Short mmCIF file of C-alpha atoms and ligand atoms in Angstrom, two decimals:
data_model
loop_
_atom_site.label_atom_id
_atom_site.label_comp_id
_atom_site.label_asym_id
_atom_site.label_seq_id
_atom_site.Cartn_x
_atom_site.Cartn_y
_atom_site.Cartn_z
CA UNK B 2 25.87 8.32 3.12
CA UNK B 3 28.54 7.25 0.93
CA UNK B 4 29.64 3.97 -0.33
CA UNK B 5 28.61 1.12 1.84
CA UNK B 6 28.89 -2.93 2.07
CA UNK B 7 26.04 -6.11 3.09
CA UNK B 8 26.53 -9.29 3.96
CA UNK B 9 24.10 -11.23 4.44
CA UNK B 10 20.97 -13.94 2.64
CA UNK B 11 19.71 -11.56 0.40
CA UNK B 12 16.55 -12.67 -1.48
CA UNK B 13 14.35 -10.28 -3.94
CA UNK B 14 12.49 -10.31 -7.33
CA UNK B 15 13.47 -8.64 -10.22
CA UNK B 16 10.44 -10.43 -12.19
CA UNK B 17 6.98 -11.84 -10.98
CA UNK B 18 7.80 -15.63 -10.81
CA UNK B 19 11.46 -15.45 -10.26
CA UNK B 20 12.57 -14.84 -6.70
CA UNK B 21 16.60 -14.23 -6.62
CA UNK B 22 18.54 -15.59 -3.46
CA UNK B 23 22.32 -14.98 -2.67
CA UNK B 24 23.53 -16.79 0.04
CA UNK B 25 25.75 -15.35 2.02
CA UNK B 26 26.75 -12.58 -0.35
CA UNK B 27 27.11 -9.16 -0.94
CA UNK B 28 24.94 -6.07 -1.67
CA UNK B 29 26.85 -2.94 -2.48
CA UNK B 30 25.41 0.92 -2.50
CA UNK B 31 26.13 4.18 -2.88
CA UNK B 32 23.88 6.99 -1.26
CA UNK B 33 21.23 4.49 -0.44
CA UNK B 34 20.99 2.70 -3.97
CA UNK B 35 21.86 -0.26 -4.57
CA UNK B 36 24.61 -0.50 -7.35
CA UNK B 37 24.69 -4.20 -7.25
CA UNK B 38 24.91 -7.85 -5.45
CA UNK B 39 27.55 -10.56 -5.55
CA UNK B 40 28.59 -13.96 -3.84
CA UNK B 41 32.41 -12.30 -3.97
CA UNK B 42 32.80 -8.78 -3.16
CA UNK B 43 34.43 -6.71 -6.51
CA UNK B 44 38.02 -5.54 -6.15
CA UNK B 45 36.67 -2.20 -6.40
CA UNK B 46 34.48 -2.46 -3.32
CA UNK B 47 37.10 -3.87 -1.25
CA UNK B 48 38.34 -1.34 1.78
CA UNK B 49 34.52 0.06 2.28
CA UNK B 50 32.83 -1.31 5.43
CA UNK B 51 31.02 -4.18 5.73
CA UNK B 52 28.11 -4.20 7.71
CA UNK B 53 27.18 -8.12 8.17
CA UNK B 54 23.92 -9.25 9.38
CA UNK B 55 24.79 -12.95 9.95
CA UNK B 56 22.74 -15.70 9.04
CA UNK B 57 19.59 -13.44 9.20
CA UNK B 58 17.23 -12.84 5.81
CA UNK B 59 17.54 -9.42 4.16
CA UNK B 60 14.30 -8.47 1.67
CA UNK B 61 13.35 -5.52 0.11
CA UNK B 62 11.00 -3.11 2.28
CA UNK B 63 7.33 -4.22 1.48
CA UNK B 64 4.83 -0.90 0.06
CA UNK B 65 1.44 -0.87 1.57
CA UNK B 66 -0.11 0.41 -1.43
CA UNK B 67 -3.96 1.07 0.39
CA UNK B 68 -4.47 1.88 3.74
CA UNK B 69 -6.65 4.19 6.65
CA UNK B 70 -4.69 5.21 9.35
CA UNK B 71 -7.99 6.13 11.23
CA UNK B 72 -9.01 3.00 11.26
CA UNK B 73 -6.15 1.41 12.65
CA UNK B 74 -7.78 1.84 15.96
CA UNK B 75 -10.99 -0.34 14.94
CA UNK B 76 -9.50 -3.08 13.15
CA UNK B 77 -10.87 -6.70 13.96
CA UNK B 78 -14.15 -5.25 14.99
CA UNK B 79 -17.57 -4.69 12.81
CA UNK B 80 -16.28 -7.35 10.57
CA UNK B 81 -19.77 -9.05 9.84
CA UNK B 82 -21.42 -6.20 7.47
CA UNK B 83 -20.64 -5.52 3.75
CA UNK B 84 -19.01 -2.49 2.80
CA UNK B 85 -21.75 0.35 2.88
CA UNK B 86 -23.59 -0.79 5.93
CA UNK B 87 -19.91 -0.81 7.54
CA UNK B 88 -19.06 2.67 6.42
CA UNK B 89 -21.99 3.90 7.61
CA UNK B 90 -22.26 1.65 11.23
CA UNK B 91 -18.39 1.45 12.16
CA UNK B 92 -16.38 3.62 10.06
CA UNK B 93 -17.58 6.99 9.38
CA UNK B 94 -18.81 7.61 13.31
CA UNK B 95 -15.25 6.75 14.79
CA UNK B 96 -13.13 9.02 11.52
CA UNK B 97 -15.89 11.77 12.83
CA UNK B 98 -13.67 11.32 16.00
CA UNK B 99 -10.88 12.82 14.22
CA UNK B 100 -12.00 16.50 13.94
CA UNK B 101 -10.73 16.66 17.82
CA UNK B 102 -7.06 17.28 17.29
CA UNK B 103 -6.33 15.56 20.80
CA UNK B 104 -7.93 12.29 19.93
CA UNK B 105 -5.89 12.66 16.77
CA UNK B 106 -2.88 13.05 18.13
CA UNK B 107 -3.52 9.46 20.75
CA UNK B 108 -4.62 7.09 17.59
CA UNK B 109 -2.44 8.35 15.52
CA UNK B 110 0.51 7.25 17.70
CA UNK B 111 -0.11 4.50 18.14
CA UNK B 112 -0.85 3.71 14.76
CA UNK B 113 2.67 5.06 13.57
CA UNK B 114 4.53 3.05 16.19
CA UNK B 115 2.97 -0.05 15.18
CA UNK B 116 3.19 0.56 11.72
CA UNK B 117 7.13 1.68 12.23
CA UNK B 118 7.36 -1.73 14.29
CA UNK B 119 6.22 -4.03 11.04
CA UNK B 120 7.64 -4.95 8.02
CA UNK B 121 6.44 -1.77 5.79
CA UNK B 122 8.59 0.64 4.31
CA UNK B 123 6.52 2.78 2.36
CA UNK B 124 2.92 3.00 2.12
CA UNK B 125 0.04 5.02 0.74
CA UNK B 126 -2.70 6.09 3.22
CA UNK B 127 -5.76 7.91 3.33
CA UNK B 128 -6.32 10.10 6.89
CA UNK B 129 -9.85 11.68 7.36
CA UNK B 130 -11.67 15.05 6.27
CA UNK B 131 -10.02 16.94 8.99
CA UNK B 132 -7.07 19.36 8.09
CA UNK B 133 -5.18 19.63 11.35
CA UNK B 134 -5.96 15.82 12.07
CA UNK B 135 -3.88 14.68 8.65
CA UNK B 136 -1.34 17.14 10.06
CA UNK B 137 -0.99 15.23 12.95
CA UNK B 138 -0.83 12.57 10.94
CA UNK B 139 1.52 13.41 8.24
CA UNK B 140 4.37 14.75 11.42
CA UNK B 141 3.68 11.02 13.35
CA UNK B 142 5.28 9.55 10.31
CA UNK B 143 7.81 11.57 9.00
CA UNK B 144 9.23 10.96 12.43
CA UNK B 145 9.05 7.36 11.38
CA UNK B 146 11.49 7.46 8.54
CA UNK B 147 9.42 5.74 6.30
CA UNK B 148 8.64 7.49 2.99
CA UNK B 149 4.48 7.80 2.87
CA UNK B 150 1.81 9.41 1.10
CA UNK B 151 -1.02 10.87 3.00
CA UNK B 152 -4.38 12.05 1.86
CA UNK B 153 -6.78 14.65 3.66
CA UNK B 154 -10.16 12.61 2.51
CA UNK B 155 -12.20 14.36 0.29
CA UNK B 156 -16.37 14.01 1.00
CA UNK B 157 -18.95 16.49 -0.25
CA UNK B 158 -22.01 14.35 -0.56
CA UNK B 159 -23.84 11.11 0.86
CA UNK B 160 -21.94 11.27 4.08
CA UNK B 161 -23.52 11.75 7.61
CA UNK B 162 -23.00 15.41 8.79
CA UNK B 163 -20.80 15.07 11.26
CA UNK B 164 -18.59 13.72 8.63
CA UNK B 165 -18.72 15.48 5.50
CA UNK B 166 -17.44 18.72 4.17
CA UNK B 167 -19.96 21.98 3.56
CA UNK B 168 -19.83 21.60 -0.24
CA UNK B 169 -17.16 21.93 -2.66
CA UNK B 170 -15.75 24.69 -2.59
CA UNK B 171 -15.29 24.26 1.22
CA UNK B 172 -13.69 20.83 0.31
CA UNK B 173 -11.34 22.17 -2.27
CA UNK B 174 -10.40 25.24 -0.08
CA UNK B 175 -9.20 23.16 2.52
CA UNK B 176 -7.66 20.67 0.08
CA UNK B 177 -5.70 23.70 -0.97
CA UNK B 178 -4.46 24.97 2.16
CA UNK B 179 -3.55 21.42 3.12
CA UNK B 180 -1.51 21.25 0.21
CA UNK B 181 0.27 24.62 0.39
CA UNK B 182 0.96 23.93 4.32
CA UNK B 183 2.77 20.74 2.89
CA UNK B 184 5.16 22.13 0.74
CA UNK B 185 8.63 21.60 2.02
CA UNK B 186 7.76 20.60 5.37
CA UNK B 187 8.82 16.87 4.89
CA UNK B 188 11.41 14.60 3.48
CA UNK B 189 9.76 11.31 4.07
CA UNK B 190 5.75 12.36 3.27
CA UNK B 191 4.17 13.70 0.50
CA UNK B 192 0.93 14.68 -0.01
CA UNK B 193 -1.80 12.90 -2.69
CA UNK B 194 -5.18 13.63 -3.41
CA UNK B 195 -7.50 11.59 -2.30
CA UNK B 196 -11.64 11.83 -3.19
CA UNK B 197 -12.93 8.98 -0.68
CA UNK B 198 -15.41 7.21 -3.36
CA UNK B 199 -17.73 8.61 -5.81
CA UNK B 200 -20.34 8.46 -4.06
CA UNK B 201 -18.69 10.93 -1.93
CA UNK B 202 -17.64 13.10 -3.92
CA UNK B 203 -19.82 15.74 -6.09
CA UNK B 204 -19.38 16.25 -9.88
CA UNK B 205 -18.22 20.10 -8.69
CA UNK B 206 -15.83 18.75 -6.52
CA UNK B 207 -13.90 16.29 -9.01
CA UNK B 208 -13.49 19.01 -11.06
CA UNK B 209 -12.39 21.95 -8.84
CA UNK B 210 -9.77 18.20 -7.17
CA UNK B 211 -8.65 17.98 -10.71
CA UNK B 212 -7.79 21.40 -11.07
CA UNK B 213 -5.74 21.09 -7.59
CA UNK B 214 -3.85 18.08 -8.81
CA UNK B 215 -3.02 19.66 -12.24
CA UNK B 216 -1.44 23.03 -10.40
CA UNK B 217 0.97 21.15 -8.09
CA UNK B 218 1.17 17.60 -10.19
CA UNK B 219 -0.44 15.38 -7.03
CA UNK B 220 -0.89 11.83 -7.64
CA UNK B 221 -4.22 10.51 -6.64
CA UNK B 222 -5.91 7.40 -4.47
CA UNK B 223 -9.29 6.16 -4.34
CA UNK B 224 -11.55 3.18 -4.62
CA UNK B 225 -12.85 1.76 -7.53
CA UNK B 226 -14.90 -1.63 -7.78
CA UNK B 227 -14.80 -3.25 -4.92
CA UNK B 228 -18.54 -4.18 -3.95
CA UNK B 229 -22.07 -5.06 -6.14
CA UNK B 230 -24.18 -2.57 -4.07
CA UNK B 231 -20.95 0.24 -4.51
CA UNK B 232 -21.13 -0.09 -8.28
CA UNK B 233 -24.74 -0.22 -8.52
CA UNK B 234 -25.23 3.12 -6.48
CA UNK B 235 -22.38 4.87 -8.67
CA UNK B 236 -23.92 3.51 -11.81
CA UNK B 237 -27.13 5.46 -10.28
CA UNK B 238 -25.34 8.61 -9.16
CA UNK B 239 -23.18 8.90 -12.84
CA UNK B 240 -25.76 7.20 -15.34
CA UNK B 241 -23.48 8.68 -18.00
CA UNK B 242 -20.19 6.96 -17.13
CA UNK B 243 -19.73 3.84 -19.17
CA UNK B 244 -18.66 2.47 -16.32
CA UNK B 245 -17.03 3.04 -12.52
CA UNK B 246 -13.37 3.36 -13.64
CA UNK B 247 -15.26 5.96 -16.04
CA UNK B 248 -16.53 8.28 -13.16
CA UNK B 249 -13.53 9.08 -12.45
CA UNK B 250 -11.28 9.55 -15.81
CA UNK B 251 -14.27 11.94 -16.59
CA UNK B 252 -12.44 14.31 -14.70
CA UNK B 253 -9.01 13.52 -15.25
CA UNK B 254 -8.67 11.42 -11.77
CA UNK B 255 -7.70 8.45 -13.55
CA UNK B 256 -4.11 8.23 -14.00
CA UNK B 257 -2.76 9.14 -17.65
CA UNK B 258 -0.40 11.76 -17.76
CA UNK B 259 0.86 13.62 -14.99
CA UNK B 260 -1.56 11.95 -12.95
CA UNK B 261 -0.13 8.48 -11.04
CA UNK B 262 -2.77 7.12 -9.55
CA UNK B 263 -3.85 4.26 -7.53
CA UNK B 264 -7.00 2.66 -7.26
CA UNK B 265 -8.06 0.14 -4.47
CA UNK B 266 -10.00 -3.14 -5.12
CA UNK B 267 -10.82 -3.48 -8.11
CA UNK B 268 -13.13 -6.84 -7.48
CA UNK B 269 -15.36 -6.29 -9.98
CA UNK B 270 -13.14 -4.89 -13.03
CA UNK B 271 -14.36 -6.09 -16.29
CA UNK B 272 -12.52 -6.15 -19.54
CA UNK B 273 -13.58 -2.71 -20.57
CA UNK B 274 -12.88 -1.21 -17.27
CA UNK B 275 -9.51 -3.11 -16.69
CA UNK B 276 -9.01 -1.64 -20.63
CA UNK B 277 -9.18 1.92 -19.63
CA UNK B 278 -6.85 1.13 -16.29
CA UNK B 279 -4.41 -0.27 -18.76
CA UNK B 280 -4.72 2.40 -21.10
CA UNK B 281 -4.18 5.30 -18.00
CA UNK B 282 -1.50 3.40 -16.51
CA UNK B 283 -3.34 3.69 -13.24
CA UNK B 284 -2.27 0.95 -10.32
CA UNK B 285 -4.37 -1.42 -8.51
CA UNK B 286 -3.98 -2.28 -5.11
CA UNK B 287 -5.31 -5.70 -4.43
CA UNK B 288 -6.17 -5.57 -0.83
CA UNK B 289 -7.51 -9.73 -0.23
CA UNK B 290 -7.81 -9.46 3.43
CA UNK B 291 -10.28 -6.58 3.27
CA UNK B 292 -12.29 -8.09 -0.08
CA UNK B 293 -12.78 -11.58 2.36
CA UNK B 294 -13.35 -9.29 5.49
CA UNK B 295 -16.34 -6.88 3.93
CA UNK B 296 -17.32 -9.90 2.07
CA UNK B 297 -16.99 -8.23 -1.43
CA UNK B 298 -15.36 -11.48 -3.57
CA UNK B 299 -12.41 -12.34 -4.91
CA UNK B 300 -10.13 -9.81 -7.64
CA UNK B 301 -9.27 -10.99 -10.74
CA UNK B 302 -5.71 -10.73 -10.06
CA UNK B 303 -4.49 -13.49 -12.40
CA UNK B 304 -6.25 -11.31 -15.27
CA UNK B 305 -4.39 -8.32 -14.54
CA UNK B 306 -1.19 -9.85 -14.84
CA UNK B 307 -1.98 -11.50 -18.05
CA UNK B 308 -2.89 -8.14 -18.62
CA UNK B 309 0.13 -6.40 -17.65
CA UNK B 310 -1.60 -4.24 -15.23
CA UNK B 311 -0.12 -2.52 -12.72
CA UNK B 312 -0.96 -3.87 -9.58
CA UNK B 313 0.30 -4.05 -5.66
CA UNK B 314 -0.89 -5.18 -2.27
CA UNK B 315 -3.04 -3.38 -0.07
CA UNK B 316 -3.95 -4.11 3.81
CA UNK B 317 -6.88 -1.73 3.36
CA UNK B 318 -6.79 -1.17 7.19
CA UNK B 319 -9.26 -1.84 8.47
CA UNK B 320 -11.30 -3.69 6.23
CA UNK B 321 -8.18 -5.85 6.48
CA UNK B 322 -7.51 -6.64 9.96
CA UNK B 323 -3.61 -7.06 9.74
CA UNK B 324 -1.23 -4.23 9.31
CA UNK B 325 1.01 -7.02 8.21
CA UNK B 326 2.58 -7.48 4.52
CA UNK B 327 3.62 -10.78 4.81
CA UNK B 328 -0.36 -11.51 5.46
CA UNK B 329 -1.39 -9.54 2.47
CA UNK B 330 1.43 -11.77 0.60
CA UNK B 331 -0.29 -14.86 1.97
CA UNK B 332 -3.58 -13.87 1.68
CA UNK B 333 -3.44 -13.00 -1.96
CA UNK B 334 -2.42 -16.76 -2.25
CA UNK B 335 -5.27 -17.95 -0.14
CA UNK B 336 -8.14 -15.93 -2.07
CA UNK B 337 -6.43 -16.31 -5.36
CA UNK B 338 -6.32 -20.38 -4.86
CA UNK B 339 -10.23 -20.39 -4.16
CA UNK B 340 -10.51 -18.16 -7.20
CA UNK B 341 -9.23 -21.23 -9.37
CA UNK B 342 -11.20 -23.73 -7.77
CA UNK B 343 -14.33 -22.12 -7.40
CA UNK B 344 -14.28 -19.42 -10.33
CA UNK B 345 -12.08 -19.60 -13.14
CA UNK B 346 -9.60 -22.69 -13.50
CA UNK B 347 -8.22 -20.58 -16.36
CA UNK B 348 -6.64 -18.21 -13.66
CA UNK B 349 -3.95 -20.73 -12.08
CA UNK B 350 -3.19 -19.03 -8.27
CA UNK B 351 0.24 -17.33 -7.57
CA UNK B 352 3.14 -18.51 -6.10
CA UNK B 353 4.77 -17.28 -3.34
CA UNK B 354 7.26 -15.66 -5.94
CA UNK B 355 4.28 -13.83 -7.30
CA UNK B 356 3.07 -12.63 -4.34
CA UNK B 357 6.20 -11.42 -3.17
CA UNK B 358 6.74 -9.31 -5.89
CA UNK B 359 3.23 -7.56 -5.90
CA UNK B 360 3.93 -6.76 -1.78
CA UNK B 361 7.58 -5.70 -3.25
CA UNK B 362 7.90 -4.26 -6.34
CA UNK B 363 4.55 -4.36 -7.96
CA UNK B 364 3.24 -2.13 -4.71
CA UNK B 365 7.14 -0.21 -4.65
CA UNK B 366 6.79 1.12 -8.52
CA UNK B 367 4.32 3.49 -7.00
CA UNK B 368 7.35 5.24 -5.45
CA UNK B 369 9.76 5.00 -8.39
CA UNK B 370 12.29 2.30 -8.59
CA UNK B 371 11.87 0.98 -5.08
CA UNK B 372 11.00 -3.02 -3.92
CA UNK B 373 14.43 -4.78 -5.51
CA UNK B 374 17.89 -5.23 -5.07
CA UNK B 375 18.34 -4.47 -8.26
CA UNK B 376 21.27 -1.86 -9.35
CA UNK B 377 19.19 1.04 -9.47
CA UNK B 378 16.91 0.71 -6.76
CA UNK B 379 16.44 2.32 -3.52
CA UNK B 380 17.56 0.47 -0.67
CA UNK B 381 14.59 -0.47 1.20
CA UNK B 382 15.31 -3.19 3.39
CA UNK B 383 14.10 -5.37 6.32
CA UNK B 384 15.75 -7.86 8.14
CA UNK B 385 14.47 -10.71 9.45
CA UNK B 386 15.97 -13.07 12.54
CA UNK B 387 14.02 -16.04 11.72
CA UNK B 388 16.19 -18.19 14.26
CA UNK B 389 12.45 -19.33 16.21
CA UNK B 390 11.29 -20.69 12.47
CA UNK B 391 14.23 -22.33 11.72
CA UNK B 392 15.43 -24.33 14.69
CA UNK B 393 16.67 -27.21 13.33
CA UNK B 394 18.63 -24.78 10.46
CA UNK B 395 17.96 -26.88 7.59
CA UNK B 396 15.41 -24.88 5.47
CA UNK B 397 17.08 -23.02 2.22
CA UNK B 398 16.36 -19.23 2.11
CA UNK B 399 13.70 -19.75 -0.74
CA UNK B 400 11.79 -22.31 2.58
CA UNK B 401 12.73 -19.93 5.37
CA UNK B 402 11.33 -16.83 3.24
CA UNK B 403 7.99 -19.08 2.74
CA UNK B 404 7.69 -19.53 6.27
CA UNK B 405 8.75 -16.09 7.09
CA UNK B 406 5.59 -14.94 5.14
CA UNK B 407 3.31 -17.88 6.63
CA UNK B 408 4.52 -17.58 10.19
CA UNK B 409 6.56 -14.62 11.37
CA UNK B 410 5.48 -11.64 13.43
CA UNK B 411 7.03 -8.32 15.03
CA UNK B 412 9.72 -11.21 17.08
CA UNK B 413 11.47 -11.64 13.47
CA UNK B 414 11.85 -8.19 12.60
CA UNK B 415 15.33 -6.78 13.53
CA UNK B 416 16.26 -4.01 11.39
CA UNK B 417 14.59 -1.84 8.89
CA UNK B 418 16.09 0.51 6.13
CA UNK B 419 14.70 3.32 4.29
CA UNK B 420 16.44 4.57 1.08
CA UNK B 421 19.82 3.54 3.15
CA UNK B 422 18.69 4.77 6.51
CA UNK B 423 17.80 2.70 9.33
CA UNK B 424 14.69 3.26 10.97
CA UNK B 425 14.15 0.64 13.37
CA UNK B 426 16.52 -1.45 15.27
CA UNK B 427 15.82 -4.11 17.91
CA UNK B 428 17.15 -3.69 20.90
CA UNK B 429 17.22 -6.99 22.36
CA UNK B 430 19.67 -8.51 19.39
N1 GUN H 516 -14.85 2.88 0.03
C1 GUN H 516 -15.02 4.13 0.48
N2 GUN H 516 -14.45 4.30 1.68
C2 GUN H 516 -13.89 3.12 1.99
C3 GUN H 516 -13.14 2.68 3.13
O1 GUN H 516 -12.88 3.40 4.09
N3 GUN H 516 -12.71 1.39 3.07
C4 GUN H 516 -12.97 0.56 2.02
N4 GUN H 516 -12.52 -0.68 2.04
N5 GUN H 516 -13.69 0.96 0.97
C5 GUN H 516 -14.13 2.22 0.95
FE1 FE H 517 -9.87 1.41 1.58
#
């Protein structure tokens, strides 16, 4: 890949309420990471191509740090049910749909077109139970070029049984083979464990998942906190944990070392719980559109940052209805506004800035150093034609990225990079 030159409006966050814009500057990288920005390109990077996008906005690739590619095909619908009544009603009978590798193979296309066609760059996502089904899954997208991780969903217990595995052994058998079929057949996807909930997942089965994780070093996703009648039926199943977060660290699934790990929701963290995610270094993905969608509240979100959690954004397809970052951006600035007013006036709402980052770099640091133009980074980029939201051209780039968020769709996407390599490109420009 080589040495290479931008020009462009670059705008990015290197910190959570500082967004940096450079106006018609430059962004220089080597092998797909950025070594650094200017307004006037350095002597030394004078003579390598420049490859100018104009006028249009260039932001780091957003990480969609929670998401269910099975679902993709039901979002917008069953959205009047909390979340158990909706697993069991909407969710669980169409993922059943999954074991039939040629129904696979038609949602899952059109899930990883759509999902190449929007602003995401990397993203974590859970398939279903079915082996050859994630398969299917895990080749859509590394023809995508976007860097992923997928998990075959793990489910021993408290599932219907068209949709849940014989016991655990079976579970972690498959879990196995899945795992071994993976190695070195992508660049872009990687495999991560993933036990659905506790709920389920039996106590035999955690421990035969951690044993799988600590033999080939898997990070982990699950769910953790995100609805009262959840965490009352956990607290139920696991009367011993102290509390949810607890469930899981019991057997090692918890972050801590060797172990990255992300954990979706959160709503109802309390200190002791948010304590213990601190303490296992274990990230949160916020996912606001879903927690307003399944009715499950509002996450603390200002609290983890005080904190100095880790935390991203999530769309939680498709207990969020939007594939779309820039609507996890603005949503976490919707919920988190009613949060102050209604809840806590303690917990003053992000920014746009804030935001920004979590969709950016809070969700990237999942991946490594990925979600900045920052020397160092990986150069994750999309580009944005915003020419329709800007007709009069008077907004700044700090306005035009505000509206961007607010207003855009697929029309203001116009080129997408992964690591340095493009991966979509609009024909029509
Ligand atoms: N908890 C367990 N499974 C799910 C799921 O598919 N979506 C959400 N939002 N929460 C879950
Ligand atoms: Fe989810």
């Amino acid at each position: 890949m080589g040495r290479e030159v931008w020009r462009g409006n670059f705008c990015w966050s290197a910190e959570p309420e500082r967004l940096k814009v450079l106006e018609q500057g430059y962004l220089m990288a080597q092998d797909g990471v950025v070594q650094g920005t200017a307004k006037e390109l350095p002597d030394a990077w004078k003579g390598v191509p420049i490859h100018d996008f104009g006028d249009c906005l260039v932001i780091p690739g957003l990480t969609d740090l929670h998401m269910h590619a099975p679902q993709y095909e039901f979002t917008g619908m069953g959205m009047d049910m909390e979340l158990l009544e909706w697993l069991n009603r909407q969710t669980f009978p169409v993922e059943a749909r999954y074991a039939e590798e040629a129904y696979a193979e038609r949602a899952y296309t059109l899930f990883t077109d759509d999902l190449k066609n929007s602003v995401t760059t990397r993203a974590c996502i859970f398939a279903t139970i079915h082996l050859p089904a994630t398969e299917i899954l895990m080749e859509k997208l590394e023809a995508t070029g976007l860097k992923t991780m997928v998990g075959k969903v793990n489910m021993d217990r408290n599932s219907p049984d068209f949709l849940r595995e014989a016991d655990a052994k079976a579970s972690a058998d498959e879990t196995l083979r899945w795992v071994d079929g993976c190695i070195g057949r992508f660049q872009n996807v990687q495999p991560i464990l993933t036990p659905r909930f506790i709920p389920s997942c039996s106590d035999d089965l955690m421990r035969r998942l951690k044993q799988i994780q600590k033999q080939y070093h898997l990070p982990v996703q699950s769910h953790l906190s995100e609805n009262p009648g959840e965490i009352e039926w956990v607290q139920s199943l696991c009367p011993e944990s102290e509390f949810y977060g607890d469930a899981y660290d019991r057997f090692g699934l918890f972050g801590g070392e060797d172990c990255p790990t992300v954990m979706a929701h959160c709503v109802y963290s309390d200190e002791k719980e948010q304590q213990r995610i601190r303490e296992r270094g274990v990230w949160i993905a916020h996912c606001p559109q879903s927690n307003i969608n399944l009715s499950s509240g509002i996450a603390p979100v200002r609290e983890f940052l005080e904190r100095g959690l880790k935390v991203g954004l999530g769309s939680d397809v498709a207990g969020g209805s939007s594939i779309s970052m820039f609507r996890a951006v603005t949503d976490a600035i919707q919920v988190s506004k009613l949060y102050w007013r209604m809840k806590d006036e303690d917990r003053k709402p992000l920014k746009l800035e804030e935001a920004f980052y979590l969709a950016t770099v809070g969700s990237g640091s999942f991946f490594g150093k990925v979600g900045s133009f920052e020397p160092g980074y990986e150069l994750d980029a999309v580009v944005l034609d915003d020419r329709r939201l800007n007709r009069l051209g008077s907004h700044t780039v700090r306005e035009r990225l505000e509206r961007i968020c607010y207003l855009s769709d697929d029309r203001e996407i116009a080129e997408k990079y992964v690591s340095g390599k493009e991966v979509l490109q609009k024909q029509n420009r």
